[in-house]
PDB file of C-alpha atoms in Angstrom:
ATOM      1  CA  MET P   1      -3.416 -21.354  10.032  1.00 93.00           C
ATOM      2  CA  LYS P   2       0.429 -20.719   9.189  1.00 96.00           C
ATOM      3  CA  HIS P   3       2.638 -18.096  10.547  1.00 96.00           C
ATOM      4  CA  ILE P   4       3.338 -15.566   7.928  1.00 98.00           C
ATOM      5  CA  SER P   5       5.462 -14.110  10.732  1.00 98.00           C
ATOM      6  CA  ARG P   6       5.800 -13.960  14.299  1.00 98.00           C
ATOM      7  CA  ASN P   7       2.988 -12.472  15.216  1.00 98.00           C
ATOM      8  CA  LEU P   8       0.885 -12.754  12.431  1.00 98.00           C
ATOM      9  CA  TYR P   9      -1.092 -15.746  10.901  1.00 98.00           C
ATOM     10  CA  TYR P  10      -2.471 -16.746   6.983  1.00 97.00           C
ATOM     11  CA  ASP P  11      -5.222 -19.152   6.122  1.00 95.00           C
ATOM     12  CA  ASP P  12      -3.257 -21.360   4.164  1.00 95.00           C
ATOM     13  CA  GLN P  13      -5.925 -23.984   2.708  1.00 93.00           C
ATOM     14  CA  PHE P  14      -7.957 -21.174   1.484  1.00 94.00           C
ATOM     15  CA  LEU P  15      -5.102 -19.443  -0.277  1.00 96.00           C
ATOM     16  CA  ASP P  16      -2.203 -20.938  -1.528  1.00 96.00           C
ATOM     17  CA  ASP P  17      -3.757 -23.016  -4.111  1.00 95.00           C
ATOM     18  CA  LYS P  18      -5.482 -19.666  -5.388  1.00 97.00           C
ATOM     19  CA  ILE P  19      -2.518 -17.723  -5.822  1.00 98.00           C
ATOM     20  CA  PRO P  20      -0.332 -18.616  -9.336  1.00 96.00           C
ATOM     21  CA  GLU P  21       3.332 -20.047  -7.954  1.00 95.00           C
ATOM     22  CA  GLU P  22       5.011 -17.306  -9.635  1.00 94.00           C
ATOM     23  CA  LEU P  23       3.496 -14.911  -6.919  1.00 96.00           C
ATOM     24  CA  ARG P  24       3.863 -16.655  -3.900  1.00 95.00           C
ATOM     25  CA  TYR P  25       6.733 -15.019  -2.704  1.00 96.00           C
ATOM     26  CA  LEU P  26       6.759 -14.791   1.263  1.00 97.00           C
ATOM     27  CA  PRO P  27       9.157 -13.088   4.057  1.00 97.00           C
ATOM     28  CA  ASP P  28      10.966 -14.379   6.514  1.00 98.00           C
ATOM     29  CA  PRO P  29       8.595 -15.824   9.069  1.00 97.00           C
ATOM     30  CA  GLY P  30      11.206 -15.219  11.606  1.00 98.00           C
ATOM     31  CA  HIS P  31      10.357 -11.382  11.280  1.00 98.00           C
ATOM     32  CA  GLU P  32       7.865  -9.901  14.031  1.00 98.00           C
ATOM     33  CA  TYR P  33       5.492  -8.926  11.422  1.00 98.00           C
ATOM     34  CA  PRO P  34       6.109  -9.509   7.617  1.00 98.00           C
ATOM     35  CA  PHE P  35       6.783  -5.867   6.829  1.00 99.00           C
ATOM     36  CA  PHE P  36       9.599  -3.493   6.435  1.00 99.00           C
ATOM     37  CA  ILE P  37       8.769  -0.212   8.404  1.00 98.00           C
ATOM     38  CA  ALA P  38      10.763   2.819   8.685  1.00 98.00           C
ATOM     39  CA  PRO P  39       8.776   5.244  10.893  1.00 97.00           C
ATOM     40  CA  ASP P  40      10.630   8.525  10.351  1.00 96.00           C
ATOM     41  CA  PHE P  41      11.907   8.358   6.538  1.00 98.00           C
ATOM     42  CA  MET P  42      10.650  12.086   6.479  1.00 98.00           C
ATOM     43  CA  SER P  43      10.168  14.318   9.137  1.00 98.00           C
ATOM     44  CA  VAL P  44       6.495  15.715   9.749  1.00 98.00           C
ATOM     45  CA  PRO P  45       7.414  19.253   8.315  1.00 98.00           C
ATOM     46  CA  GLU P  46       8.469  17.838   5.328  1.00 98.00           C
ATOM     47  CA  CYS P  47       5.419  15.817   5.123  1.00 98.00           C
ATOM     48  CA  ASP P  48       3.396  19.175   5.679  1.00 98.00           C
ATOM     49  CA  ALA P  49       5.500  20.947   2.927  1.00 98.00           C
ATOM     50  CA  LEU P  50       4.915  18.259   0.286  1.00 97.00           C
ATOM     51  CA  VAL P  51       0.948  18.128   1.159  1.00 98.00           C
ATOM     52  CA  GLU P  52       0.930  21.849   0.848  1.00 97.00           C
ATOM     53  CA  ASP P  53       2.733  21.053  -2.537  1.00 96.00           C
ATOM     54  CA  VAL P  54       1.018  18.825  -3.729  1.00 96.00           C
ATOM     55  CA  LEU P  55      -2.683  20.532  -3.411  1.00 96.00           C
ATOM     56  CA  SER P  56      -1.206  23.872  -4.224  1.00 94.00           C
ATOM     57  CA  ASN P  57      -1.151  23.410  -7.665  1.00 92.00           C
ATOM     58  CA  GLY P  58      -4.762  22.401  -8.179  1.00 89.00           C
ATOM     59  CA  TYR P  59      -4.212  19.159  -9.799  1.00 91.00           C
ATOM     60  CA  ARG P  60      -6.414  16.364  -8.999  1.00 91.00           C
ATOM     61  CA  LYS P  61      -7.758  13.473 -11.484  1.00 92.00           C
ATOM     62  CA  PRO P  62      -9.788  10.354 -10.757  1.00 90.00           C
ATOM     63  CA  ALA P  63      -7.484   7.646 -10.433  1.00 89.00           C
ATOM     64  CA  THR P  64      -8.636   4.251 -12.744  1.00 84.00           C
ATOM     65  CA  VAL P  65      -8.553   0.477 -11.537  1.00 83.00           C
ATOM     66  CA  GLY P  66      -7.932  -2.626 -13.744  1.00 71.00           C
ATOM     67  CA  THR P  67      -5.533  -3.056 -16.344  1.00 61.00           C
ATOM     68  CA  GLU P  68      -8.266  -1.078 -19.101  1.00 62.00           C
ATOM     69  CA  SER P  69      -7.848   2.008 -16.346  1.00 70.00           C
ATOM     70  CA  GLN P  70     -11.583   2.272 -15.660  1.00 81.00           C
ATOM     71  CA  ILE P  71     -12.964   5.012 -12.912  1.00 83.00           C
ATOM     72  CA  ARG P  72     -14.997   2.901 -10.770  1.00 84.00           C
ATOM     73  CA  LYS P  73     -15.673   5.137  -7.364  1.00 89.00           C
ATOM     74  CA  SER P  74     -17.489   2.319  -6.130  1.00 90.00           C
ATOM     75  CA  ILE P  75     -14.032   0.248  -6.083  1.00 93.00           C
ATOM     76  CA  ARG P  76     -11.731   3.068  -5.594  1.00 95.00           C
ATOM     77  CA  LYS P  77     -12.131   6.869  -4.738  1.00 96.00           C
ATOM     78  CA  THR P  78      -8.559   8.317  -4.909  1.00 97.00           C
ATOM     79  CA  ASP P  79      -7.295  11.476  -6.347  1.00 96.00           C
ATOM     80  CA  PHE P  80      -4.122  11.356  -8.697  1.00 96.00           C
ATOM     81  CA  LEU P  81      -1.882  13.919  -7.597  1.00 97.00           C
ATOM     82  CA  LEU P  82       1.029  15.655  -9.215  1.00 95.00           C
ATOM     83  CA  PRO P  83       4.244  16.904  -6.755  1.00 94.00           C
ATOM     84  CA  SER P  84       6.422  19.179  -7.772  1.00 95.00           C
ATOM     85  CA  PRO P  85       9.589  17.753  -9.508  1.00 94.00           C
ATOM     86  CA  GLU P  86      11.559  18.655  -6.304  1.00 95.00           C
ATOM     87  CA  PHE P  87       9.709  16.852  -3.854  1.00 95.00           C
ATOM     88  CA  ARG P  88       9.593  14.034  -6.086  1.00 93.00           C
ATOM     89  CA  SER P  89      13.513  14.131  -6.418  1.00 94.00           C
ATOM     90  CA  LEU P  90      13.327  14.256  -2.502  1.00 96.00           C
ATOM     91  CA  TYR P  91      10.894  11.156  -2.076  1.00 96.00           C
ATOM     92  CA  VAL P  92      12.923   8.974  -4.608  1.00 94.00           C
ATOM     93  CA  ASP P  93      16.258  10.184  -3.235  1.00 96.00           C
ATOM     94  CA  ARG P  94      15.266   9.106   0.710  1.00 96.00           C
ATOM     95  CA  SER P  95      13.507   5.681  -1.080  1.00 96.00           C
ATOM     96  CA  GLN P  96      17.122   4.882  -2.863  1.00 95.00           C
ATOM     97  CA  ARG P  97      19.019   5.612   0.504  1.00 97.00           C
ATOM     98  CA  ILE P  98      16.820   3.140   2.226  1.00 98.00           C
ATOM     99  CA  LYS P  99      16.719   0.646  -0.619  1.00 98.00           C
ATOM    100  CA  PRO P 100      19.836  -1.156   1.053  1.00 98.00           C
ATOM    101  CA  GLU P 101      17.280  -2.202   4.203  1.00 98.00           C
ATOM    102  CA  VAL P 102      14.575  -3.317   2.146  1.00 98.00           C
ATOM    103  CA  GLU P 103      16.424  -5.652   0.159  1.00 98.00           C
ATOM    104  CA  GLU P 104      17.688  -6.945   2.929  1.00 98.00           C
ATOM    105  CA  PHE P 105      14.523  -7.627   5.021  1.00 99.00           C
ATOM    106  CA  PHE P 106      12.949  -9.334   2.243  1.00 98.00           C
ATOM    107  CA  GLY P 107      15.573 -11.105   0.792  1.00 97.00           C
ATOM    108  CA  MET P 108      16.310  -9.998  -2.917  1.00 97.00           C
ATOM    109  CA  ARG P 109      17.699  -7.595  -5.236  1.00 98.00           C
ATOM    110  CA  LEU P 110      15.215  -4.896  -6.327  1.00 98.00           C
ATOM    111  CA  VAL P 111      14.934  -2.024  -8.802  1.00 96.00           C
ATOM    112  CA  GLU P 112      11.916   0.199  -8.963  1.00 92.00           C
ATOM    113  CA  THR P 113       9.520  -0.189 -11.745  1.00 91.00           C
ATOM    114  CA  GLY P 114       9.366   3.850 -12.927  1.00 87.00           C
ATOM    115  CA  GLU P 115       5.254   3.999 -10.950  1.00 87.00           C
ATOM    116  CA  THR P 116       6.067   6.355  -8.086  1.00 93.00           C
ATOM    117  CA  GLN P 117       2.676   7.934  -7.372  1.00 95.00           C
ATOM    118  CA  THR P 118       1.079  10.599  -5.308  1.00 97.00           C
ATOM    119  CA  TYR P 119      -2.438   9.869  -4.270  1.00 98.00           C
ATOM    120  CA  GLY P 120      -5.234  11.907  -2.319  1.00 98.00           C
ATOM    121  CA  TYR P 121      -8.194  10.394  -0.569  1.00 98.00           C
ATOM    122  CA  PRO P 122     -11.047  12.798  -0.442  1.00 98.00           C
ATOM    123  CA  VAL P 123     -14.555  12.435   2.338  1.00 98.00           C
ATOM    124  CA  SER P 124     -15.904   9.159   1.559  1.00 98.00           C
ATOM    125  CA  GLY P 125     -12.912   7.682  -0.315  1.00 97.00           C
ATOM    126  CA  HIS P 126     -11.651   4.749  -0.325  1.00 98.00           C
ATOM    127  CA  TYR P 127     -10.442   1.649  -2.351  1.00 97.00           C
ATOM    128  CA  LEU P 128     -11.846  -2.197  -1.634  1.00 97.00           C
ATOM    129  CA  LEU P 129      -9.637  -5.096  -1.051  1.00 97.00           C
ATOM    130  CA  HIS P 130      -6.929  -5.573  -3.884  1.00 97.00           C
ATOM    131  CA  ALA P 131      -3.865  -6.744  -4.554  1.00 98.00           C
ATOM    132  CA  ASP P 132      -1.277  -4.806  -6.545  1.00 97.00           C
ATOM    133  CA  ASP P 133      -0.084  -7.512  -8.612  1.00 97.00           C
ATOM    134  CA  SER P 134      -2.889  -9.826  -9.731  1.00 97.00           C
ATOM    135  CA  VAL P 135      -6.761  -9.864  -9.913  1.00 96.00           C
ATOM    136  CA  ARG P 136      -9.537 -11.650  -8.300  1.00 96.00           C
ATOM    137  CA  GLN P 137     -11.056 -14.355 -10.366  1.00 97.00           C
ATOM    138  CA  TYR P 138     -14.746 -15.952  -9.991  1.00 96.00           C
ATOM    139  CA  ASP P 139     -16.738 -18.614 -10.767  1.00 96.00           C
ATOM    140  CA  ALA P 140     -20.602 -18.244 -12.386  1.00 96.00           C
ATOM    141  CA  ASP P 141     -21.390 -18.486  -8.568  1.00 96.00           C
ATOM    142  CA  GLY P 142     -19.402 -15.939  -7.453  1.00 94.00           C
ATOM    143  CA  ASN P 143     -16.610 -18.173  -5.601  1.00 95.00           C
ATOM    144  CA  LEU P 144     -13.121 -16.824  -5.729  1.00 96.00           C
ATOM    145  CA  THR P 145     -11.579 -19.290  -7.660  1.00 97.00           C
ATOM    146  CA  HIS P 146      -8.139 -17.631  -8.187  1.00 97.00           C
ATOM    147  CA  TRP P 147      -5.686 -14.753  -8.942  1.00 98.00           C
ATOM    148  CA  LYS P 148      -4.515 -13.686 -12.205  1.00 97.00           C
ATOM    149  CA  PRO P 149      -1.637 -11.623 -12.727  1.00 97.00           C
ATOM    150  CA  SER P 150      -2.046  -8.351 -14.217  1.00 95.00           C
ATOM    151  CA  ASN P 151       1.049  -6.706 -12.924  1.00 94.00           C
ATOM    152  CA  PRO P 152       3.583  -9.346 -12.185  1.00 93.00           C
ATOM    153  CA  LYS P 153       6.711  -7.292 -12.099  1.00 95.00           C
ATOM    154  CA  ARG P 154       5.034  -5.748  -9.165  1.00 97.00           C
ATOM    155  CA  LYS P 155       7.086  -7.351  -6.347  1.00 98.00           C
ATOM    156  CA  ILE P 156       7.270  -4.895  -3.557  1.00 98.00           C
ATOM    157  CA  THR P 157       4.982  -2.208  -2.609  1.00 98.00           C
ATOM    158  CA  CYS P 158       6.120   0.617  -0.734  1.00 98.00           C
ATOM    159  CA  LEU P 159       3.823   3.392   0.706  1.00 98.00           C
ATOM    160  CA  LEU P 160       5.057   7.024   2.376  1.00 99.00           C
ATOM    161  CA  PHE P 161       1.993   8.001   4.716  1.00 99.00           C
ATOM    162  CA  LEU P 162       1.828  12.339   4.552  1.00 99.00           C
ATOM    163  CA  THR P 163      -0.982  13.074   6.529  1.00 99.00           C
ATOM    164  CA  ASP P 164      -2.446  11.290  10.196  1.00 99.00           C
ATOM    165  CA  SER P 165      -5.182   8.978  10.609  1.00 98.00           C
ATOM    166  CA  VAL P 166      -6.622  10.123  14.139  1.00 98.00           C
ATOM    167  CA  MET P 167     -10.221   9.863  15.676  1.00 97.00           C
ATOM    168  CA  GLU P 168     -10.914  13.535  15.814  1.00 97.00           C
ATOM    169  CA  ILE P 169      -8.843  15.930  13.967  1.00 98.00           C
ATOM    170  CA  SER P 170      -6.521  18.571  16.270  1.00 97.00           C
ATOM    171  CA  GLY P 171      -4.229  20.119  13.255  1.00 96.00           C
ATOM    172  CA  PRO P 172      -3.216  20.290   9.814  1.00 96.00           C
ATOM    173  CA  ASN P 173      -3.211  16.940   7.291  1.00 98.00           C
ATOM    174  CA  GLN P 174      -5.120  14.914   9.505  1.00 98.00           C
ATOM    175  CA  CYS P 175      -7.883  12.858   8.455  1.00 99.00           C
ATOM    176  CA  VAL P 176     -10.759  10.778   9.926  1.00 99.00           C
ATOM    177  CA  GLY P 177     -10.505   6.698   8.791  1.00 98.00           C
ATOM    178  CA  GLY P 178      -8.166   5.998   6.185  1.00 98.00           C
ATOM    179  CA  ASN P 179      -6.923   3.124   8.098  1.00 99.00           C
ATOM    180  CA  LEU P 180      -4.812   0.660   5.882  1.00 99.00           C
ATOM    181  CA  SER P 181      -5.736  -3.221   6.538  1.00 98.00           C
ATOM    182  CA  PHE P 182      -4.207  -6.646   5.397  1.00 99.00           C
ATOM    183  CA  ASP P 183      -7.467  -8.657   5.417  1.00 98.00           C
ATOM    184  CA  PHE P 184      -5.494 -12.339   5.236  1.00 98.00           C
ATOM    185  CA  LEU P 185      -2.795 -11.255   7.938  1.00 98.00           C
ATOM    186  CA  LEU P 186      -4.750 -12.147  11.104  1.00 98.00           C
ATOM    187  CA  ASP P 187      -3.310 -11.656  14.615  1.00 97.00           C
ATOM    188  CA  GLU P 188      -3.859 -15.210  17.665  1.00 95.00           C
ATOM    189  CA  GLU P 189      -7.611 -13.440  17.775  1.00 96.00           C
ATOM    190  CA  GLY P 190      -8.394 -13.811  13.948  1.00 96.00           C
ATOM    191  CA  ASN P 191      -8.291 -10.259  13.706  1.00 97.00           C
ATOM    192  CA  PRO P 192      -6.871  -8.498  10.218  1.00 98.00           C
ATOM    193  CA  PHE P 193      -3.581  -6.771  10.706  1.00 98.00           C
ATOM    194  CA  ILE P 194      -4.620  -2.591  10.464  1.00 98.00           C
ATOM    195  CA  VAL P 195      -1.868   0.206  10.184  1.00 98.00           C
ATOM    196  CA  GLU P 196      -2.721   3.423  11.482  1.00 98.00           C
ATOM    197  CA  PRO P 197      -1.380   5.914   8.997  1.00 99.00           C
ATOM    198  CA  ARG P 198       1.444   8.597  10.793  1.00 99.00           C
ATOM    199  CA  LYS P 199       2.886  10.868   8.977  1.00 99.00           C
ATOM    200  CA  GLY P 200       6.688  10.164   7.555  1.00 99.00           C
ATOM    201  CA  THR P 201       5.833   6.173   7.940  1.00 99.00           C
ATOM    202  CA  TYR P 202       7.302   4.394   5.237  1.00 99.00           C
ATOM    203  CA  ILE P 203       5.928   0.691   5.169  1.00 99.00           C
ATOM    204  CA  CYS P 204       6.901  -2.149   2.476  1.00 99.00           C
ATOM    205  CA  PHE P 205       5.265  -5.305   1.646  1.00 99.00           C
ATOM    206  CA  PRO P 206       4.475  -8.104  -1.100  1.00 99.00           C
ATOM    207  CA  SER P 207       2.571  -7.066  -3.711  1.00 98.00           C
ATOM    208  CA  ASN P 208       0.902 -10.053  -3.899  1.00 98.00           C
ATOM    209  CA  PRO P 209      -2.574 -11.371  -2.508  1.00 98.00           C
ATOM    210  CA  TYR P 210      -1.122 -13.081   0.560  1.00 98.00           C
ATOM    211  CA  PHE P 211      -0.798  -8.882   1.695  1.00 99.00           C
ATOM    212  CA  SER P 212      -4.264  -8.224  -0.305  1.00 98.00           C
ATOM    213  CA  HIS P 213      -5.451  -4.802   1.146  1.00 98.00           C
ATOM    214  CA  ARG P 214      -7.580  -1.774   1.551  1.00 98.00           C
ATOM    215  CA  VAL P 215      -7.693   1.803   2.328  1.00 99.00           C
ATOM    216  CA  HIS P 216     -10.719   2.196   4.807  1.00 98.00           C
ATOM    217  CA  GLU P 217     -13.038   5.011   4.131  1.00 98.00           C
ATOM    218  CA  ILE P 218     -12.526   9.019   4.948  1.00 99.00           C
ATOM    219  CA  TYR P 219     -15.105  10.728   7.206  1.00 99.00           C
ATOM    220  CA  GLU P 220     -13.344  13.991   7.461  1.00 98.00           C
ATOM    221  CA  GLY P 221      -9.990  15.251   6.134  1.00 98.00           C
ATOM    222  CA  TYR P 222      -7.702  14.139   3.286  1.00 98.00           C
ATOM    223  CA  ARG P 223      -5.921  12.131   3.340  1.00 99.00           C
ATOM    224  CA  VAL P 224      -2.234  11.920   1.431  1.00 99.00           C
ATOM    225  CA  VAL P 225       0.403   8.808   0.141  1.00 98.00           C
ATOM    226  CA  ILE P 226       3.365   8.167  -2.182  1.00 98.00           C
ATOM    227  CA  THR P 227       3.390   4.979  -3.366  1.00 97.00           C
ATOM    228  CA  ASN P 228       5.998   3.252  -5.519  1.00 96.00           C
ATOM    229  CA  TRP P 229       6.945  -0.625  -6.749  1.00 97.00           C
ATOM    230  CA  TYR P 230       9.932  -2.646  -6.588  1.00 98.00           C
ATOM    231  CA  THR P 231      10.506  -5.839  -8.862  1.00 97.00           C
ATOM    232  CA  SER P 232      13.131  -8.084  -8.166  1.00 95.00           C
ATOM    233  CA  VAL P 233      16.401  -9.048 -10.349  1.00 92.00           C
ATOM    234  CA  PRO P 234      18.722 -11.923  -9.943  1.00 83.00           C
TER     235      PRO P 234
END
């Protein structure tokens, strides 16, 4: 096991030889955690207004998986949502303002890939373990052999949570379930790192297999998140 940050570890013997060299970027292990987190990226009223915006227009399209854009609800049950130009511009403006801090944290110059997307998770919605830049490959016996690059221009993934994940719904724009977990990033007791979504929190992390992540099932309510990706430049 190796430190990926001061408080988290990863299994280098399992992962390193399965990940192509060009995807092996890791943040500075001196960070407390290997994530850039801005808890007040947007205010709660702004998040509530954005959720109302994307849900009021009635546009919901099943999100796809893989390079062939297949709808496979056993892997991913997610709605693709469409914010108004006003709210899309608000998000892009905020992300551009904070980008210098993201660049400093990860030690690289970044440009947007132009893939900003808004997703909703209904009851029973989920997204199984995946990496944003590659897909897992298996041998005939079902053993993981390596990750194959599928979207290598993605270097950094950023998420903005627009809803809260809670144990019991007590207010608007909350859901039960929907935590975000990173199965290969472990604490001292070997437990995967889990993020409980909170309105207005912006979190960024490398898009590679070390940071493979899943969205846990929604049991009540509706989860909304905005995602964008950065690529690196010399």
